[in-house]
Structures are given as C-alpha cells and as structure tokens.
Amino acid sequence: MDRRIRVVIGKPGLDGHDRGAKVVSRALRDAGMEVIYTGIRQTPSEIIETALEEDADIIGLSILSGAHIRLCEKVIEIMKEKGLDNVPLFLGGIIPENDIPQLKKIGVTEVFGPGTSLNLISTRVKEIVLGKEV
C-alpha cells in the first residue's frame, strides 16, 4: 500500500457516548493512519456514505447501546448494496462475549471489548488492512 491506511470510525445509533471512538481514532492517527470520525448519532447509511466518499480501507464502529447486532447487520447490508463488502468492519464497545461469534458470522472482522489496549487495536487494524491476517 503506497498511502496511509484510511479508517472511517462511525458511531451509529442514538447514544451520545463517544469517548472510546475518539480515543481509538486518536490512537490510530498516532499509529500513522488517516482517520475520519463521523461523529455521534449517525445512521448506518451515513457512515457507509462517508466510507464511500473517503475511500476507506476499513470501517470501525463504536456501539454501547446494546443494539450492536442489529446495527452491524444493517451496516453490512448497506455495505453490500454499495459494493463495499470487501472492506473489513471492526467493532468496539460494550459487546457481550456470547455475541462475538454471531457478529463474526454476519461479517464483522474483529471485535474489541473494553480494556483492549490501543496498541493491540492499531496492530490488528494494520494486519487486517494489509492482509496479514483476517
């Protein structure tokens, strides 16, 4: 890849807690990536439209509301409609361990729970985008 990795970080849904999304955005920037944060209360369509406009290499979502499965299903559905089904999707937030297999089954590449180190998130995002591990 001859340019910096472009990451779109989205905060879908109605909850307004975005500290985690901002911290992860900053960590990815500090790791040399270009990060576009969409802000709070975005719809899945708005996030995917931003990913299209910004030619995102990967999309990250921060979800704390408990609606992570439904929101991820909708985001992935729109990604497929828009031809972005080859773009990896990762998720962070309050995600019960029991939901992770279902999230991966519907197409989420990686899930980062509370307490995941920023270094690990940055490393995994690079590995996923550069195809070292998916």
PDB file of C-alpha atoms in Angstrom:
ATOM      1  CA  MET A   1       0.000   0.000   0.000  1.00  0.00           C
ATOM      2  CA  ASP A   2       1.539   3.281  -1.107  1.00  0.00           C
ATOM      3  CA  ARG A   3      -0.599   5.558   1.039  1.00  0.00           C
ATOM      4  CA  ARG A   4      -1.657   5.763   4.648  1.00  0.00           C
ATOM      5  CA  ILE A   5      -4.404   3.403   5.770  1.00  0.00           C
ATOM      6  CA  ARG A   6      -7.744   5.233   5.726  1.00  0.00           C
ATOM      7  CA  VAL A   7     -10.097   4.388   8.573  1.00  0.00           C
ATOM      8  CA  VAL A   8     -13.679   5.607   8.964  1.00  0.00           C
ATOM      9  CA  ILE A   9     -14.855   5.481  12.570  1.00  0.00           C
ATOM     10  CA  GLY A  10     -18.621   5.631  12.968  1.00  0.00           C
ATOM     11  CA  LYS A  11     -20.856   5.978  15.970  1.00  0.00           C
ATOM     12  CA  PRO A  12     -24.264   4.609  14.894  1.00  0.00           C
ATOM     13  CA  GLY A  13     -27.375   4.850  16.970  1.00  0.00           C
ATOM     14  CA  LEU A  14     -28.695   7.303  19.463  1.00  0.00           C
ATOM     15  CA  ASP A  15     -26.290   7.042  22.372  1.00  0.00           C
ATOM     16  CA  GLY A  16     -24.040  10.049  22.719  1.00  0.00           C
ATOM     17  CA  HIS A  17     -21.066   8.474  24.442  1.00  0.00           C
ATOM     18  CA  ASP A  18     -18.161   8.779  22.069  1.00  0.00           C
ATOM     19  CA  ARG A  19     -15.072   8.975  24.268  1.00  0.00           C
ATOM     20  CA  GLY A  20     -13.982   5.478  23.183  1.00  0.00           C
ATOM     21  CA  ALA A  21     -14.437   6.305  19.494  1.00  0.00           C
ATOM     22  CA  LYS A  22     -12.369   9.461  19.922  1.00  0.00           C
ATOM     23  CA  VAL A  23      -9.625   7.682  21.894  1.00  0.00           C
ATOM     24  CA  VAL A  24      -9.373   4.910  19.292  1.00  0.00           C
ATOM     25  CA  SER A  25      -9.394   7.493  16.478  1.00  0.00           C
ATOM     26  CA  ARG A  26      -6.500   9.313  18.104  1.00  0.00           C
ATOM     27  CA  ALA A  27      -4.565   6.081  18.659  1.00  0.00           C
ATOM     28  CA  LEU A  28      -4.972   5.059  15.018  1.00  0.00           C
ATOM     29  CA  ARG A  29      -3.813   8.529  13.920  1.00  0.00           C
ATOM     30  CA  ASP A  30      -0.827   8.280  16.226  1.00  0.00           C
ATOM     31  CA  ALA A  31      -0.065   4.908  14.602  1.00  0.00           C
ATOM     32  CA  GLY A  32       0.162   6.641  11.210  1.00  0.00           C
ATOM     33  CA  MET A  33      -3.316   6.054   9.823  1.00  0.00           C
ATOM     34  CA  GLU A  34      -5.667   8.623   8.357  1.00  0.00           C
ATOM     35  CA  VAL A  35      -8.852   8.607  10.408  1.00  0.00           C
ATOM     36  CA  ILE A  36     -12.220  10.101   9.551  1.00  0.00           C
ATOM     37  CA  TYR A  37     -14.558  10.205  12.549  1.00  0.00           C
ATOM     38  CA  THR A  38     -18.196  10.675  11.561  1.00  0.00           C
ATOM     39  CA  GLY A  39     -19.393  11.944  14.950  1.00  0.00           C
ATOM     40  CA  ILE A  40     -22.247  10.753  17.121  1.00  0.00           C
ATOM     41  CA  ARG A  41     -25.754   9.669  16.190  1.00  0.00           C
ATOM     42  CA  GLN A  42     -25.013   8.637  12.627  1.00  0.00           C
ATOM     43  CA  THR A  43     -27.221   6.282  10.691  1.00  0.00           C
ATOM     44  CA  PRO A  44     -25.695   3.195   9.080  1.00  0.00           C
ATOM     45  CA  SER A  45     -26.340   4.821   5.675  1.00  0.00           C
ATOM     46  CA  GLU A  46     -24.500   7.999   6.665  1.00  0.00           C
ATOM     47  CA  ILE A  47     -21.483   6.026   7.893  1.00  0.00           C
ATOM     48  CA  ILE A  48     -21.287   3.948   4.731  1.00  0.00           C
ATOM     49  CA  GLU A  49     -21.708   7.039   2.561  1.00  0.00           C
ATOM     50  CA  THR A  50     -18.725   8.580   4.364  1.00  0.00           C
ATOM     51  CA  ALA A  51     -16.731   5.385   3.838  1.00  0.00           C
ATOM     52  CA  LEU A  52     -17.516   5.543   0.116  1.00  0.00           C
ATOM     53  CA  GLU A  53     -16.606   9.224  -0.170  1.00  0.00           C
ATOM     54  CA  GLU A  54     -13.386   8.757   1.796  1.00  0.00           C
ATOM     55  CA  ASP A  55     -12.319   5.541   0.022  1.00  0.00           C
ATOM     56  CA  ALA A  56     -11.980   3.795   3.379  1.00  0.00           C
ATOM     57  CA  ASP A  57      -9.708   0.781   3.739  1.00  0.00           C
ATOM     58  CA  ILE A  58     -11.524  -0.283   6.895  1.00  0.00           C
ATOM     59  CA  ILE A  59     -14.574   0.816   8.880  1.00  0.00           C
ATOM     60  CA  GLY A  60     -14.807   0.835  12.655  1.00  0.00           C
ATOM     61  CA  LEU A  61     -17.980   1.188  14.693  1.00  0.00           C
ATOM     62  CA  SER A  62     -18.352   2.103  18.338  1.00  0.00           C
ATOM     63  CA  ILE A  63     -21.581   0.842  19.878  1.00  0.00           C
ATOM     64  CA  LEU A  64     -22.541   0.989  23.535  1.00  0.00           C
ATOM     65  CA  SER A  65     -26.322   0.821  23.274  1.00  0.00           C
ATOM     66  CA  GLY A  66     -26.754  -2.950  23.123  1.00  0.00           C
ATOM     67  CA  ALA A  67     -28.055  -2.753  19.557  1.00  0.00           C
ATOM     68  CA  HIS A  68     -24.737  -3.945  18.099  1.00  0.00           C
ATOM     69  CA  ILE A  69     -26.108  -6.997  16.268  1.00  0.00           C
ATOM     70  CA  ARG A  70     -28.957  -5.167  14.564  1.00  0.00           C
ATOM     71  CA  LEU A  71     -26.775  -2.152  13.717  1.00  0.00           C
ATOM     72  CA  CYS A  72     -23.985  -4.342  12.314  1.00  0.00           C
ATOM     73  CA  GLU A  73     -26.485  -6.308  10.227  1.00  0.00           C
ATOM     74  CA  LYS A  74     -27.788  -3.063   8.756  1.00  0.00           C
ATOM     75  CA  VAL A  75     -24.293  -1.639   8.138  1.00  0.00           C
ATOM     76  CA  ILE A  76     -23.182  -4.848   6.394  1.00  0.00           C
ATOM     77  CA  GLU A  77     -26.372  -4.926   4.333  1.00  0.00           C
ATOM     78  CA  ILE A  78     -25.693  -1.378   3.115  1.00  0.00           C
ATOM     79  CA  MET A  79     -22.005  -2.149   2.543  1.00  0.00           C
ATOM     80  CA  LYS A  80     -23.055  -4.991   0.220  1.00  0.00           C
ATOM     81  CA  GLU A  81     -25.553  -2.768  -1.606  1.00  0.00           C
ATOM     82  CA  LYS A  82     -22.860  -0.131  -2.152  1.00  0.00           C
ATOM     83  CA  GLY A  83     -20.159  -2.584  -3.216  1.00  0.00           C
ATOM     84  CA  LEU A  84     -18.117  -2.230  -0.048  1.00  0.00           C
ATOM     85  CA  ASP A  85     -18.394  -5.850   1.016  1.00  0.00           C
ATOM     86  CA  ASN A  86     -14.627  -6.198   0.550  1.00  0.00           C
ATOM     87  CA  VAL A  87     -13.957  -3.517   3.182  1.00  0.00           C
ATOM     88  CA  PRO A  88     -13.336  -5.000   6.635  1.00  0.00           C
ATOM     89  CA  LEU A  89     -15.526  -3.892   9.522  1.00  0.00           C
ATOM     90  CA  PHE A  90     -14.423  -3.838  13.149  1.00  0.00           C
ATOM     91  CA  LEU A  91     -16.434  -3.102  16.243  1.00  0.00           C
ATOM     92  CA  GLY A  92     -15.717  -1.728  19.675  1.00  0.00           C
ATOM     93  CA  GLY A  93     -17.877  -1.076  22.684  1.00  0.00           C
ATOM     94  CA  ILE A  94     -19.792  -2.980  25.306  1.00  0.00           C
ATOM     95  CA  ILE A  95     -20.158  -6.263  23.457  1.00  0.00           C
ATOM     96  CA  PRO A  96     -21.059  -9.448  25.355  1.00  0.00           C
ATOM     97  CA  GLU A  97     -18.615 -12.290  24.633  1.00  0.00           C
ATOM     98  CA  ASN A  98     -21.531 -14.531  23.637  1.00  0.00           C
ATOM     99  CA  ASP A  99     -22.428 -12.169  20.774  1.00  0.00           C
ATOM    100  CA  ILE A 100     -18.973 -12.175  19.153  1.00  0.00           C
ATOM    101  CA  PRO A 101     -19.440 -15.436  17.158  1.00  0.00           C
ATOM    102  CA  GLN A 102     -22.713 -14.126  15.715  1.00  0.00           C
ATOM    103  CA  LEU A 103     -21.111 -10.795  14.826  1.00  0.00           C
ATOM    104  CA  LYS A 104     -18.268 -12.561  13.023  1.00  0.00           C
ATOM    105  CA  LYS A 105     -20.781 -14.812  11.253  1.00  0.00           C
ATOM    106  CA  ILE A 106     -22.618 -11.806   9.800  1.00  0.00           C
ATOM    107  CA  GLY A 107     -19.351 -10.271   8.606  1.00  0.00           C
ATOM    108  CA  VAL A 108     -17.667  -8.312  11.396  1.00  0.00           C
ATOM    109  CA  THR A 109     -13.923  -8.939  11.074  1.00  0.00           C
ATOM    110  CA  GLU A 110     -12.855  -8.075  14.613  1.00  0.00           C
ATOM    111  CA  VAL A 111     -14.424  -7.078  17.927  1.00  0.00           C
ATOM    112  CA  PHE A 112     -12.572  -5.073  20.585  1.00  0.00           C
ATOM    113  CA  GLY A 113     -14.081  -5.019  24.031  1.00  0.00           C
ATOM    114  CA  PRO A 114     -13.455  -2.677  26.943  1.00  0.00           C
ATOM    115  CA  GLY A 115      -9.878  -2.750  28.160  1.00  0.00           C
ATOM    116  CA  THR A 116      -8.373  -3.745  24.809  1.00  0.00           C
ATOM    117  CA  SER A 117      -5.041  -1.965  24.526  1.00  0.00           C
ATOM    118  CA  LEU A 118      -4.779   0.784  21.953  1.00  0.00           C
ATOM    119  CA  ASN A 119      -1.575  -0.811  20.700  1.00  0.00           C
ATOM    120  CA  LEU A 120      -3.415  -4.073  20.023  1.00  0.00           C
ATOM    121  CA  ILE A 121      -6.217  -2.261  18.179  1.00  0.00           C
ATOM    122  CA  SER A 122      -3.714  -0.368  15.992  1.00  0.00           C
ATOM    123  CA  THR A 123      -1.718  -3.511  15.276  1.00  0.00           C
ATOM    124  CA  ARG A 124      -4.807  -5.568  14.376  1.00  0.00           C
ATOM    125  CA  VAL A 125      -6.222  -2.845  12.126  1.00  0.00           C
ATOM    126  CA  LYS A 126      -2.923  -2.735  10.213  1.00  0.00           C
ATOM    127  CA  GLU A 127      -2.794  -6.534   9.989  1.00  0.00           C
ATOM    128  CA  ILE A 128      -6.356  -6.710   8.688  1.00  0.00           C
ATOM    129  CA  VAL A 129      -5.921  -3.980   6.077  1.00  0.00           C
ATOM    130  CA  LEU A 130      -2.548  -5.176   4.881  1.00  0.00           C
ATOM    131  CA  GLY A 131      -3.895  -8.707   4.592  1.00  0.00           C
ATOM    132  CA  LYS A 132      -1.532 -10.253   7.075  1.00  0.00           C
ATOM    133  CA  GLU A 133      -4.423 -11.738   8.980  1.00  0.00           C
ATOM    134  CA  VAL A 134      -8.170 -11.591   8.654  1.00  0.00           C
TER     135      VAL A 134
END
